[in-house]
Tab-separated table of C-alpha atoms in Angstrom:
chain	number	residue	atom	x	y	z
A	1	MET	CA	160.641	76.996	-80.425
A	2	ILE	CA	158.036	78.114	-77.896
A	3	ILE	CA	159.029	78.329	-74.255
A	4	LEU	CA	156.855	79.200	-71.301
A	5	GLU	CA	159.121	80.254	-68.475
A	6	ASN	CA	158.086	80.607	-64.809
A	7	ILE	CA	154.524	81.578	-65.712
A	8	ASP	CA	152.233	82.648	-62.880
A	9	LYS	CA	148.611	83.580	-63.524
A	10	SER	CA	145.768	84.240	-61.104
A	11	PHE	CA	142.157	85.208	-61.665
A	12	LYS	CA	140.366	87.047	-58.842
A	13	GLY	CA	142.889	85.740	-56.297
A	14	LEU	CA	142.710	82.143	-57.538
A	15	LYS	CA	146.075	80.892	-58.781
A	16	VAL	CA	145.616	79.001	-62.060
A	17	LEU	CA	149.190	78.721	-63.306
A	18	ASP	CA	151.902	78.401	-60.677
A	19	ASN	CA	155.492	78.696	-61.903
A	20	LEU	CA	154.692	76.808	-65.102
A	21	ASN	CA	157.663	75.826	-67.248
A	22	ILE	CA	157.352	74.014	-70.566
A	23	SER	CA	158.956	74.113	-74.001
A	24	PHE	CA	157.387	72.946	-77.253
A	25	GLU	CA	159.686	71.383	-79.834
A	26	ASP	CA	159.482	72.532	-83.445
A	27	LYS	CA	157.559	70.398	-85.939
A	28	LYS	CA	156.384	67.982	-83.245
A	29	ILE	CA	153.010	67.432	-81.634
A	30	THR	CA	152.933	68.068	-77.897
A	31	VAL	CA	149.802	67.134	-76.021
A	32	VAL	CA	149.259	68.767	-72.646
A	33	ILE	CA	146.885	66.685	-70.573
A	34	GLY	CA	145.217	67.503	-67.301
A	35	ARG	CA	141.889	67.609	-65.535
A	36	SER	CA	139.237	70.133	-66.511
A	37	GLY	CA	139.832	73.442	-64.770
A	38	GLU	CA	143.577	72.886	-64.328
A	39	GLY	CA	144.426	75.878	-66.538
A	40	LYS	CA	145.152	74.143	-69.849
A	41	SER	CA	143.174	76.673	-71.932
A	42	VAL	CA	144.728	79.532	-69.949
A	43	MET	CA	148.172	78.147	-70.799
A	44	LEU	CA	147.239	77.882	-74.482
A	45	LYS	CA	145.969	81.464	-74.576
A	46	HIS	CA	149.298	82.651	-73.115
A	47	ILE	CA	151.071	81.174	-76.139
A	48	VAL	CA	149.230	83.460	-78.578
A	49	GLY	CA	149.191	86.461	-76.275
A	50	LEU	CA	145.439	86.371	-75.630
A	51	ILE	CA	146.245	86.336	-71.919
A	52	LYS	CA	149.277	87.993	-70.354
A	53	PRO	CA	151.044	86.309	-67.434
A	54	ASP	CA	151.233	87.956	-64.006
A	55	SER	CA	154.905	87.018	-64.072
A	56	GLY	CA	157.178	84.928	-66.271
A	57	ARG	CA	157.945	84.965	-69.983
A	58	VAL	CA	156.400	83.501	-73.128
A	59	LEU	CA	159.167	83.127	-75.709
A	60	PHE	CA	158.651	82.455	-79.391
A	61	ASN	CA	162.000	82.009	-81.173
A	62	ASP	CA	163.575	84.039	-78.322
A	63	ILE	CA	161.043	86.885	-78.726
A	64	ASP	CA	159.235	87.670	-75.484
A	65	LEU	CA	155.565	88.157	-76.361
A	66	ASN	CA	155.118	90.571	-73.464
A	67	THR	CA	157.759	92.998	-74.685
A	68	ILE	CA	156.457	93.504	-78.232
A	69	ASN	CA	153.769	95.975	-79.306
A	70	LYS	CA	150.363	95.055	-80.697
A	71	LYS	CA	151.396	95.446	-84.334
A	72	GLU	CA	154.408	93.143	-83.836
A	73	LEU	CA	152.214	90.678	-81.960
A	74	ASN	CA	149.723	90.651	-84.847
A	75	GLU	CA	152.561	89.998	-87.302
A	76	LEU	CA	153.741	87.122	-85.139
A	77	ARG	CA	150.242	85.689	-84.826
A	78	LYS	CA	150.156	85.199	-88.609
A	79	LYS	CA	152.437	82.222	-87.977
A	80	PHE	CA	149.750	80.656	-85.740
A	81	GLY	CA	146.554	78.792	-86.371
A	82	MET	CA	144.174	77.905	-83.589
A	83	VAL	CA	141.312	75.458	-83.315
A	84	PHE	CA	139.027	76.550	-80.491
A	85	GLN	CA	137.082	74.170	-78.279
A	86	ASP	CA	133.721	74.838	-79.943
A	87	GLY	CA	135.235	75.869	-83.258
A	88	ALA	CA	134.625	79.619	-82.736
A	89	LEU	CA	133.329	79.841	-86.302
A	90	PHE	CA	131.810	83.220	-87.163
A	91	ASP	CA	128.124	82.441	-86.912
A	92	SER	CA	126.917	85.283	-89.130
A	93	ILE	CA	128.728	84.061	-92.267
A	94	ASN	CA	128.660	80.748	-94.109
A	95	ILE	CA	131.332	78.033	-94.062
A	96	PHE	CA	132.974	79.251	-97.262
A	97	GLU	CA	133.384	82.772	-95.895
A	98	ASN	CA	134.612	81.406	-92.555
A	99	ILE	CA	137.465	79.537	-94.219
A	100	ALA	CA	138.128	82.331	-96.698
A	101	PHE	CA	138.266	84.910	-93.882
A	102	PRO	CA	142.033	84.663	-93.099
A	103	LEU	CA	142.807	84.659	-96.841
A	104	ARG	CA	140.770	87.807	-97.437
A	105	GLN	CA	142.338	89.526	-94.419
A	106	HIS	CA	145.990	88.747	-95.080
A	107	LEU	CA	146.543	87.798	-98.733
A	108	LYS	CA	145.675	89.626	-101.910
A	109	LEU	CA	144.316	86.664	-103.877
A	110	SER	CA	141.900	86.648	-106.775
A	111	GLU	CA	138.406	85.331	-106.080
A	112	GLY	CA	139.242	82.277	-108.190
A	113	ASP	CA	142.297	81.455	-106.071
A	114	ILE	CA	140.300	81.912	-102.867
A	115	ILE	CA	137.621	79.511	-104.131
A	116	LYS	CA	140.296	76.949	-105.078
A	117	LYS	CA	142.015	77.160	-101.678
A	118	VAL	CA	138.789	76.991	-99.669
A	119	MET	CA	137.490	74.008	-101.664
A	120	SER	CA	140.806	72.229	-101.284
A	121	GLY	CA	140.787	72.954	-97.530
A	122	LEU	CA	137.264	71.587	-97.172
A	123	ASN	CA	138.228	68.522	-99.207
A	124	ASP	CA	141.215	67.889	-96.900
A	125	VAL	CA	138.911	67.695	-93.881
A	126	GLY	CA	136.390	65.552	-95.763
A	127	LEU	CA	133.640	68.143	-95.937
A	128	SER	CA	133.229	68.976	-99.624
A	129	GLY	CA	129.826	70.377	-100.511
A	130	ILE	CA	128.969	72.121	-97.235
A	131	GLU	CA	130.473	75.500	-98.142
A	132	LEU	CA	127.132	77.302	-98.374
A	133	LYS	CA	125.823	76.042	-95.036
A	134	MET	CA	125.826	78.207	-91.925
A	135	PRO	CA	127.811	77.076	-88.833
A	136	SER	CA	124.563	76.511	-86.901
A	137	GLU	CA	123.538	73.883	-89.471
A	138	LEU	CA	126.579	71.680	-88.721
A	139	SER	CA	127.153	69.022	-86.064
A	140	GLY	CA	129.859	69.478	-83.411
A	141	GLY	CA	132.297	67.227	-85.277
A	142	MET	CA	131.738	69.036	-88.574
A	143	ARG	CA	132.239	72.419	-86.913
A	144	LYS	CA	135.556	71.231	-85.486
A	145	ARG	CA	136.698	69.977	-88.887
A	146	VAL	CA	135.755	73.322	-90.459
A	147	ALA	CA	137.719	75.018	-87.663
A	148	VAL	CA	140.713	72.817	-88.548
A	149	ALA	CA	140.365	73.796	-92.229
A	150	ARG	CA	140.220	77.505	-91.272
A	151	ALA	CA	143.237	77.181	-88.959
A	152	MET	CA	145.279	75.473	-91.707
A	153	ILE	CA	144.326	77.732	-94.618
A	154	LEU	CA	147.327	80.056	-94.216
A	155	GLU	CA	149.644	77.053	-93.691
A	156	PRO	CA	150.782	78.178	-90.223
A	157	GLU	CA	154.037	77.197	-88.513
A	158	ILE	CA	152.272	76.448	-85.217
A	159	VAL	CA	148.769	75.122	-84.683
A	160	LEU	CA	147.084	75.157	-81.286
A	161	PHE	CA	144.207	72.805	-80.561
A	162	ASP	CA	141.949	73.527	-77.586
A	163	GLU	CA	140.364	70.204	-76.585
A	164	PRO	CA	139.783	69.069	-80.181
A	165	THR	CA	137.894	65.893	-79.272
A	166	THR	CA	135.844	67.061	-76.294
A	167	GLY	CA	132.139	66.426	-76.729
A	168	LEU	CA	132.584	64.135	-79.742
A	169	ASP	CA	131.729	60.456	-80.055
A	170	PRO	CA	134.716	58.019	-80.149
A	171	ILE	CA	134.550	57.604	-83.936
A	172	MET	CA	134.482	61.341	-84.610
A	173	SER	CA	137.271	61.782	-82.033
A	174	ASP	CA	139.355	59.336	-84.061
A	175	VAL	CA	138.528	61.240	-87.263
A	176	ILE	CA	139.786	64.461	-85.648
A	177	ASN	CA	142.920	62.756	-84.283
A	178	ASN	CA	143.728	61.315	-87.717
A	179	LEU	CA	143.106	64.718	-89.258
A	180	ILE	CA	145.615	66.284	-86.864
A	181	ILE	CA	148.204	63.611	-87.671
A	182	SER	CA	147.710	63.862	-91.455
A	183	THR	CA	147.743	67.679	-91.582
A	184	GLN	CA	150.859	67.771	-89.373
A	185	LYS	CA	152.622	65.353	-91.718
A	186	GLN	CA	151.558	67.416	-94.714
A	187	LEU	CA	152.306	70.914	-93.369
A	188	LYS	CA	155.026	70.015	-90.816
A	189	TYR	CA	153.686	72.426	-88.242
A	190	THR	CA	154.403	72.501	-84.519
A	191	GLY	CA	151.241	71.158	-82.929
A	192	ILE	CA	150.186	71.984	-79.378
A	193	ILE	CA	147.107	70.151	-78.190
A	194	ILE	CA	145.451	70.447	-74.828
A	195	SER	CA	143.176	67.609	-73.948
A	196	HIS	CA	141.946	65.244	-71.275
A	197	ASP	CA	141.410	62.506	-73.846
A	198	ILE	CA	144.255	60.186	-72.900
A	199	GLU	CA	143.724	57.708	-75.767
A	200	GLY	CA	143.768	60.596	-78.255
A	201	ALA	CA	146.966	61.878	-76.652
A	202	TYR	CA	148.679	58.482	-77.038
A	203	LYS	CA	147.698	58.421	-80.691
A	204	THR	CA	148.643	61.960	-81.735
A	205	ALA	CA	151.476	63.002	-79.432
A	206	ASP	CA	155.199	62.954	-79.997
A	207	ILE	CA	155.493	64.365	-76.494
A	208	ILE	CA	152.969	64.367	-73.669
A	209	ALA	CA	153.068	66.767	-70.720
A	210	MET	CA	150.810	66.724	-67.702
A	211	LEU	CA	149.525	69.899	-66.063
A	212	TYR	CA	148.572	69.563	-62.420
A	213	LYS	CA	147.932	72.342	-59.895
A	214	GLY	CA	149.160	74.962	-62.332
A	215	ALA	CA	152.523	73.362	-63.137
A	216	ILE	CA	153.904	70.692	-65.462
A	217	ILE	CA	154.584	67.590	-63.378
A	218	GLU	CA	155.769	65.172	-66.074
A	219	THR	CA	156.905	65.286	-69.691
A	220	GLY	CA	157.789	62.469	-72.063
A	221	SER	CA	156.678	60.036	-74.717
A	222	ALA	CA	153.414	58.103	-74.665
A	223	GLU	CA	155.347	55.004	-73.570
A	224	LYS	CA	156.887	56.877	-70.661
A	225	PHE	CA	153.452	58.035	-69.561
A	226	LYS	CA	151.999	54.561	-69.730
A	227	LYS	CA	154.762	53.302	-67.411
A	228	SER	CA	154.941	56.378	-65.184
A	229	ASP	CA	155.461	55.855	-61.439
A	230	ASN	CA	154.121	59.298	-60.616
A	231	PRO	CA	150.909	58.569	-58.665
A	232	VAL	CA	149.141	61.643	-60.073
A	233	VAL	CA	149.960	60.658	-63.671
A	234	LYS	CA	149.067	57.054	-62.932
A	235	GLN	CA	145.668	58.013	-61.503
A	236	PHE	CA	144.918	60.323	-64.432
A	237	VAL	CA	145.877	57.920	-67.226
A	238	THR	CA	143.992	55.040	-65.616
A	239	GLY	CA	140.984	57.261	-64.913
A	240	SER	CA	140.728	56.097	-61.316
A	241	MET	CA	138.920	58.121	-58.667
A	242	VAL	CA	141.262	56.716	-56.018
A	243	GLY	CA	144.594	58.482	-55.701
A	244	PRO	CA	146.296	61.738	-54.858
A	245	ILE	CA	144.082	63.833	-57.182
A	246	VAL	CA	141.374	65.209	-54.912
A	247	ILE	CA	137.947	65.334	-56.569
B	1	MET	CA	127.879	101.674	-35.881
B	2	ASN	CA	128.247	98.715	-38.231
B	3	PHE	CA	125.305	100.025	-40.226
B	4	ILE	CA	127.159	103.302	-40.866
B	5	LEU	CA	130.365	101.475	-41.831
B	6	ASP	CA	128.429	99.229	-44.229
B	7	TYR	CA	126.870	102.319	-45.765
B	8	PHE	CA	130.242	103.973	-46.400
B	9	GLU	CA	131.693	100.680	-47.628
B	10	LYS	CA	128.921	100.457	-50.215
B	11	ILE	CA	129.532	104.052	-51.326
B	12	GLY	CA	133.281	103.359	-51.593
B	13	PHE	CA	132.679	100.173	-53.531
B	14	TYR	CA	130.357	101.992	-55.936
B	15	ILE	CA	132.858	104.824	-56.476
B	16	LEU	CA	135.648	102.318	-57.187
B	17	TYR	CA	133.340	100.487	-59.611
B	18	LEU	CA	132.552	103.744	-61.441
B	19	ILE	CA	136.254	104.700	-61.659
B	20	ASN	CA	137.071	101.222	-62.967
B	21	GLU	CA	134.282	101.425	-65.569
B	22	LEU	CA	135.345	104.896	-66.673
B	23	GLY	CA	138.980	103.788	-66.950
B	24	SER	CA	138.018	100.731	-69.040
B	25	LEU	CA	135.837	102.891	-71.300
B	26	ILE	CA	138.665	105.408	-71.844
B	27	ILE	CA	141.097	102.583	-72.689
B	28	TYR	CA	138.491	101.149	-75.086
B	29	ILE	CA	138.019	104.502	-76.852
B	30	TRP	CA	141.806	104.916	-77.041
B	31	ASN	CA	142.180	101.454	-78.621
B	32	CYS	CA	139.445	102.266	-81.145
B	33	ILE	CA	141.152	105.526	-82.117
B	34	LEU	CA	144.533	103.769	-82.390
B	35	SER	CA	143.035	101.117	-84.676
B	36	LEU	CA	142.092	103.916	-87.107
B	37	PHE	CA	145.763	104.815	-87.492
B	38	ARG	CA	146.941	101.210	-87.753
B	39	TYR	CA	144.514	100.033	-90.434
B	40	SER	CA	142.374	101.605	-93.122
B	41	ILE	CA	138.669	101.224	-92.448
B	42	ASN	CA	136.968	98.191	-93.942
B	43	ILE	CA	134.580	99.756	-96.470
B	44	ASP	CA	132.385	96.649	-96.870
B	45	ASN	CA	131.846	96.433	-93.129
B	46	LEU	CA	131.170	100.148	-92.898
B	47	PHE	CA	128.636	99.989	-95.725
B	48	ASP	CA	126.846	97.008	-94.120
B	49	GLN	CA	126.553	98.906	-90.856
B	50	MET	CA	125.335	102.073	-92.597
B	51	VAL	CA	122.573	100.037	-94.214
B	52	PHE	CA	121.679	98.365	-90.908
B	53	ILE	CA	121.718	101.543	-88.818
B	54	GLY	CA	120.438	103.916	-91.484
B	55	VAL	CA	118.439	102.456	-94.347
B	56	ASP	CA	116.792	99.698	-92.287
B	57	SER	CA	115.747	102.226	-89.632
B	58	PHE	CA	114.099	104.742	-91.973
B	59	PHE	CA	110.583	103.387	-91.451
B	60	ILE	CA	110.656	103.284	-87.643
B	61	ILE	CA	112.343	106.690	-87.435
B	62	GLY	CA	109.838	108.204	-89.889
B	63	LEU	CA	106.919	106.743	-87.948
B	64	THR	CA	108.256	108.055	-84.632
B	65	GLY	CA	108.837	111.507	-86.122
B	66	LEU	CA	105.342	111.576	-87.666
B	67	PHE	CA	103.496	110.835	-84.431
B	68	VAL	CA	105.677	113.132	-82.335
B	69	GLY	CA	105.123	116.007	-84.798
B	70	MET	CA	101.359	115.382	-84.804
B	71	VAL	CA	101.165	115.259	-81.006
B	72	LEU	CA	103.309	118.404	-80.728
B	73	SER	CA	100.961	120.261	-83.051
B	74	LEU	CA	97.928	119.204	-81.018
B	75	GLN	CA	99.515	120.015	-77.645
B	76	ALA	CA	100.818	123.362	-78.882
B	77	TYR	CA	97.325	124.209	-80.148
B	78	TYR	CA	95.725	123.812	-76.702
B	79	ALA	CA	98.268	126.168	-75.148
B	80	ALA	CA	98.452	128.635	-78.058
B	81	LYS	CA	94.671	128.939	-78.283
B	82	ILE	CA	94.458	130.228	-74.689
B	83	VAL	CA	96.775	133.165	-75.415
B	84	GLY	CA	95.654	133.585	-79.031
B	85	VAL	CA	98.922	132.744	-80.762
B	86	THR	CA	97.951	129.701	-82.853
B	87	TYR	CA	100.116	131.126	-85.689
B	88	MET	CA	103.141	130.136	-83.552
B	89	ILE	CA	102.353	126.412	-83.730
B	90	GLY	CA	104.440	125.970	-86.904
B	91	PRO	CA	107.681	127.368	-85.434
B	92	THR	CA	107.013	125.515	-82.158
B	93	VAL	CA	106.786	122.181	-83.957
B	94	ALA	CA	109.698	122.898	-86.323
B	95	LEU	CA	112.061	124.214	-83.656
B	96	SER	CA	111.192	121.417	-81.229
B	97	MET	CA	111.797	118.815	-83.919
B	98	THR	CA	115.056	120.164	-85.356
B	99	ARG	CA	116.675	121.379	-82.140
B	100	GLU	CA	115.574	118.680	-79.745
B	101	LEU	CA	113.148	115.917	-80.528
B	102	GLY	CA	114.501	114.893	-83.942
B	103	PRO	CA	118.058	114.169	-82.736
B	104	VAL	CA	117.113	112.851	-79.271
B	105	LEU	CA	114.250	110.573	-80.333
B	106	THR	CA	116.265	109.274	-83.277
B	107	ALA	CA	119.193	108.495	-80.960
B	108	LEU	CA	116.948	106.753	-78.416
B	109	MET	CA	115.187	104.715	-81.119
B	110	ILE	CA	118.494	103.723	-82.733
B	111	THR	CA	119.859	102.799	-79.310
B	112	ALA	CA	116.891	100.495	-78.793
B	113	ARG	CA	117.012	99.052	-82.312
B	114	CYS	CA	120.721	98.956	-83.177
B	115	GLY	CA	122.622	99.589	-79.927
B	116	SER	CA	121.035	96.514	-78.356
B	117	SER	CA	121.912	94.524	-81.472
B	118	MET	CA	125.547	95.717	-81.398
B	119	ALA	CA	125.946	94.775	-77.723
B	120	SER	CA	124.318	91.365	-78.086
B	121	GLU	CA	126.153	90.499	-81.320
B	122	ILE	CA	129.586	91.399	-79.947
B	123	GLY	CA	128.653	89.851	-76.578
B	124	THR	CA	127.748	86.547	-78.244
B	125	MET	CA	130.994	86.650	-80.235
B	126	LYS	CA	132.891	87.256	-76.994
B	127	ILE	CA	131.442	84.326	-75.065
B	128	SER	CA	131.751	81.923	-78.010
B	129	GLU	CA	135.466	82.830	-78.453
B	130	GLN	CA	134.864	84.381	-81.898
B	131	ILE	CA	136.641	87.553	-80.776
B	132	ASP	CA	139.611	85.469	-79.557
B	133	ALA	CA	139.551	83.769	-82.976
B	134	LEU	CA	139.702	87.193	-84.673
B	135	GLU	CA	142.696	88.174	-82.544
B	136	VAL	CA	144.542	84.931	-83.233
B	137	MET	CA	143.947	85.582	-86.946
B	138	SER	CA	145.720	88.946	-86.427
B	139	VAL	CA	142.510	90.890	-86.983
B	140	ASP	CA	142.050	93.760	-84.550
B	141	PRO	CA	138.463	93.492	-83.223
B	142	TYR	CA	138.342	97.244	-82.585
B	143	TYR	CA	139.102	97.872	-86.251
B	144	PHE	CA	136.928	95.046	-87.529
B	145	LEU	CA	133.899	95.216	-85.212
B	146	SER	CA	133.855	98.524	-83.344
B	147	MET	CA	134.988	101.234	-85.728
B	148	PRO	CA	132.616	100.404	-88.649
B	149	ARG	CA	129.695	100.560	-86.188
B	150	ILE	CA	130.851	103.806	-84.566
B	151	ILE	CA	131.577	105.570	-87.877
B	152	ALA	CA	128.351	104.303	-89.497
B	153	SER	CA	126.367	105.512	-86.510
B	154	MET	CA	128.124	108.885	-86.623
B	155	ILE	CA	127.255	109.289	-90.329
B	156	MET	CA	123.706	107.917	-90.276
B	157	LEU	CA	122.343	109.569	-87.117
B	158	PRO	CA	122.287	113.115	-88.629
B	159	ILE	CA	120.607	111.769	-91.781
B	160	LEU	CA	117.981	109.933	-89.741
B	161	SER	CA	117.551	113.006	-87.568
B	162	ILE	CA	116.773	115.107	-90.672
B	163	VAL	CA	114.253	112.473	-91.817
B	164	SER	CA	112.628	112.420	-88.372
B	165	SER	CA	112.438	116.229	-88.173
B	166	LEU	CA	111.045	116.631	-91.710
B	167	ILE	CA	108.377	113.987	-91.253
B	168	GLY	CA	107.579	115.404	-87.794
B	169	ILE	CA	107.039	118.886	-89.246
B	170	LEU	CA	104.920	117.346	-91.994
B	171	GLY	CA	102.840	115.515	-89.369
B	172	GLY	CA	102.440	118.772	-87.464
B	173	TYR	CA	101.326	120.511	-90.651
B	174	VAL	CA	98.734	117.818	-91.426
B	175	VAL	CA	97.202	118.130	-87.949
B	176	TYR	CA	97.350	121.950	-88.122
B	177	LYS	CA	95.639	122.194	-91.482
B	178	PHE	CA	93.339	119.179	-91.704
B	179	PHE	CA	92.438	118.291	-88.099
B	180	LEU	CA	92.482	121.738	-86.493
B	181	GLY	CA	91.244	123.456	-89.642
B	182	LEU	CA	93.812	126.314	-89.473
B	183	ASN	CA	95.578	128.094	-92.340
B	184	GLY	CA	98.468	125.928	-93.626
B	185	THR	CA	100.236	128.871	-95.255
B	186	VAL	CA	100.620	130.543	-91.852
B	187	PHE	CA	102.198	127.343	-90.494
B	188	VAL	CA	104.850	127.369	-93.244
B	189	ASP	CA	105.401	131.161	-93.295
B	190	MET	CA	105.959	131.351	-89.554
B	191	ILE	CA	108.523	128.515	-89.751
B	192	TYR	CA	110.461	130.530	-92.378
B	193	LYS	CA	110.216	133.609	-90.199
B	194	TYR	CA	111.411	132.158	-86.899
B	195	MET	CA	113.708	129.316	-87.831
B	196	LYS	CA	117.428	129.931	-88.375
B	197	LEU	CA	119.985	127.770	-90.166
B	198	SER	CA	121.846	127.359	-86.878
B	199	ASP	CA	118.801	125.567	-85.421
B	200	ILE	CA	119.262	122.894	-88.082
B	201	TYR	CA	123.002	122.402	-87.976
B	202	ASN	CA	123.203	122.553	-84.183
B	203	GLY	CA	120.622	119.767	-84.145
B	204	LEU	CA	122.802	117.836	-86.562
B	205	ILE	CA	125.878	118.320	-84.347
B	206	LYS	CA	123.837	116.804	-81.520
B	207	ALA	CA	122.934	113.834	-83.741
B	208	VAL	CA	126.607	113.205	-84.600
B	209	VAL	CA	127.576	113.225	-80.908
B	210	PHE	CA	124.649	110.958	-79.993
B	211	GLY	CA	125.656	108.556	-82.771
B	212	ILE	CA	129.183	108.315	-81.392
B	213	ILE	CA	127.890	107.837	-77.834
B	214	LEU	CA	125.380	105.094	-78.599
B	215	ALA	CA	127.701	103.033	-80.797
B	216	THR	CA	130.708	103.435	-78.485
B	217	ILE	CA	128.803	102.434	-75.334
B	218	SER	CA	126.956	99.586	-77.064
B	219	THR	CA	130.065	98.025	-78.628
B	220	TYR	CA	132.077	98.539	-75.425
B	221	LYS	CA	129.429	96.755	-73.367
B	222	GLY	CA	129.455	93.858	-75.838
B	223	TYR	CA	133.115	93.168	-75.034
B	224	GLU	CA	132.242	93.011	-71.330
B	225	ALA	CA	129.945	89.990	-71.786
B	226	SER	CA	130.752	86.907	-69.762
B	227	GLY	CA	128.922	83.947	-68.329
B	228	GLY	CA	126.762	82.706	-71.195
B	229	SER	CA	123.422	83.919	-72.506
B	230	LYS	CA	122.544	85.600	-69.198
B	231	GLY	CA	125.727	87.655	-69.487
B	232	VAL	CA	124.832	88.714	-73.028
B	233	GLY	CA	121.357	89.749	-71.854
B	234	ARG	CA	122.872	91.732	-68.977
B	235	VAL	CA	125.308	93.708	-71.164
B	236	THR	CA	122.581	94.347	-73.755
B	237	THR	CA	120.347	95.891	-71.083
B	238	GLN	CA	123.283	97.899	-69.720
B	239	ALA	CA	124.144	99.111	-73.223
B	240	VAL	CA	120.637	100.443	-73.843
B	241	VAL	CA	120.215	101.998	-70.387
B	242	LEU	CA	123.692	103.576	-70.258
B	243	SER	CA	123.542	104.851	-73.854
B	244	SER	CA	120.138	106.458	-73.187
B	245	ILE	CA	121.361	108.126	-69.996
B	246	TYR	CA	124.550	109.401	-71.651
B	247	ILE	CA	122.547	110.689	-74.642
B	248	LEU	CA	120.153	112.638	-72.400
B	249	PHE	CA	123.070	113.959	-70.324
B	250	ALA	CA	124.972	114.992	-73.478
B	251	ASP	CA	121.776	116.597	-74.786
B	252	TYR	CA	121.623	118.924	-71.801
B	253	ILE	CA	125.330	119.815	-72.064
B	254	LEU	CA	125.124	120.414	-75.839
B	255	THR	CA	121.910	122.442	-75.583
B	256	SER	CA	123.512	124.711	-72.997
B	257	ILE	CA	126.608	125.163	-75.209
B	258	LEU	CA	125.077	125.359	-78.699
B	259	PHE	CA	121.857	127.350	-78.309
């Protein structure tokens, strides 16, 4: 279980996370929604130790990420996969090498086994036959699917998705959402998604949490969110410009 | 009065900035050294960088050395002719190339060619979250990106410096014999007479230090990129300018210690 406890984080005097508390249940998909610039990506980067909090604790199975050394943190990170907002594929190597990268770094597999795993990973995301292309030759949706394949290749326990549907058309967004649901069913990972795509959140989430002004203001099922009386949640899910959220 | 306060405020701000930069650079170097103890060096990466820094730079380094050696020979001739010591042109060219111009010009050319590339490549990886992706995949970027570049630069700079010096001396010889019409044997004999082995290996020590400086500064600056393509351009410029300044500064310090 991952718990973020009393997290405070400021950048150049600007408070981004303000006493943030949230826990992520094992083997479930939690979607954290919130407006752009609310600190969702900052929160996600705390979970994998890419950013350290000014105060508070990030606990993974009762291990505080801030108290362990770099080697221990790297060992722990092997349990994680992460899909970055723009894919973060290595642009100097082709798609095959991108997906094979974690395998080559952490497992001692034969070239034949690596080829089998990469091809199977590409097949799972519906992109067979593009392995020799370079990342710059792919569309945004394809890059995100390759990023999903790379994140899943070591069969991680936890997968983090940073705005997986941002910038995609509604059909491709649905493809990505279905991909998240199917891979989660297959691998039974704990999924943490940050997004402002409310329809996507309803579809993929077991639990939805809303981040507002650096703190979690509501947590619950999709149904609970749809019926929420909280004016901030209500304004966000209906996409209205009238309400307590100041634009 | 305010003018004076503003002046001191600017000085204070600049000093704090320099201390901050120096501190970050020391932490960076420390992290790079630590990564050497944590992981064994990636040979494929190292080999790729040695090819990029070394083999791919042979032509440009040879060309630079050739012209510098030729110019040196010509310039030395005008001065040596006045005092009647044209036989000293050979040692002048050879000593200048091995002790000074070979290592320094090679380092400055490699800074321009490869240092800028290191800073912009790592800078682009930083702003497109590729370095974050490496870290999440439990791959230490200092081990994976920095150390192969620093070690390759450290190994290849002395080799390139030798190439530059040899071709420079050859260029000097060609001008001496064929353009100035002087006795080529004298050129070679005088080099043998006045040049010591220490002139060569001290020049190589310089090249090793310059290699470490240019790759360390260039990779370090890459990690400092932020704010899109403009940020990458800014750190690339800083990498080249700072590396060049540090190389010239180190050159003075090393010359005063070694020779």
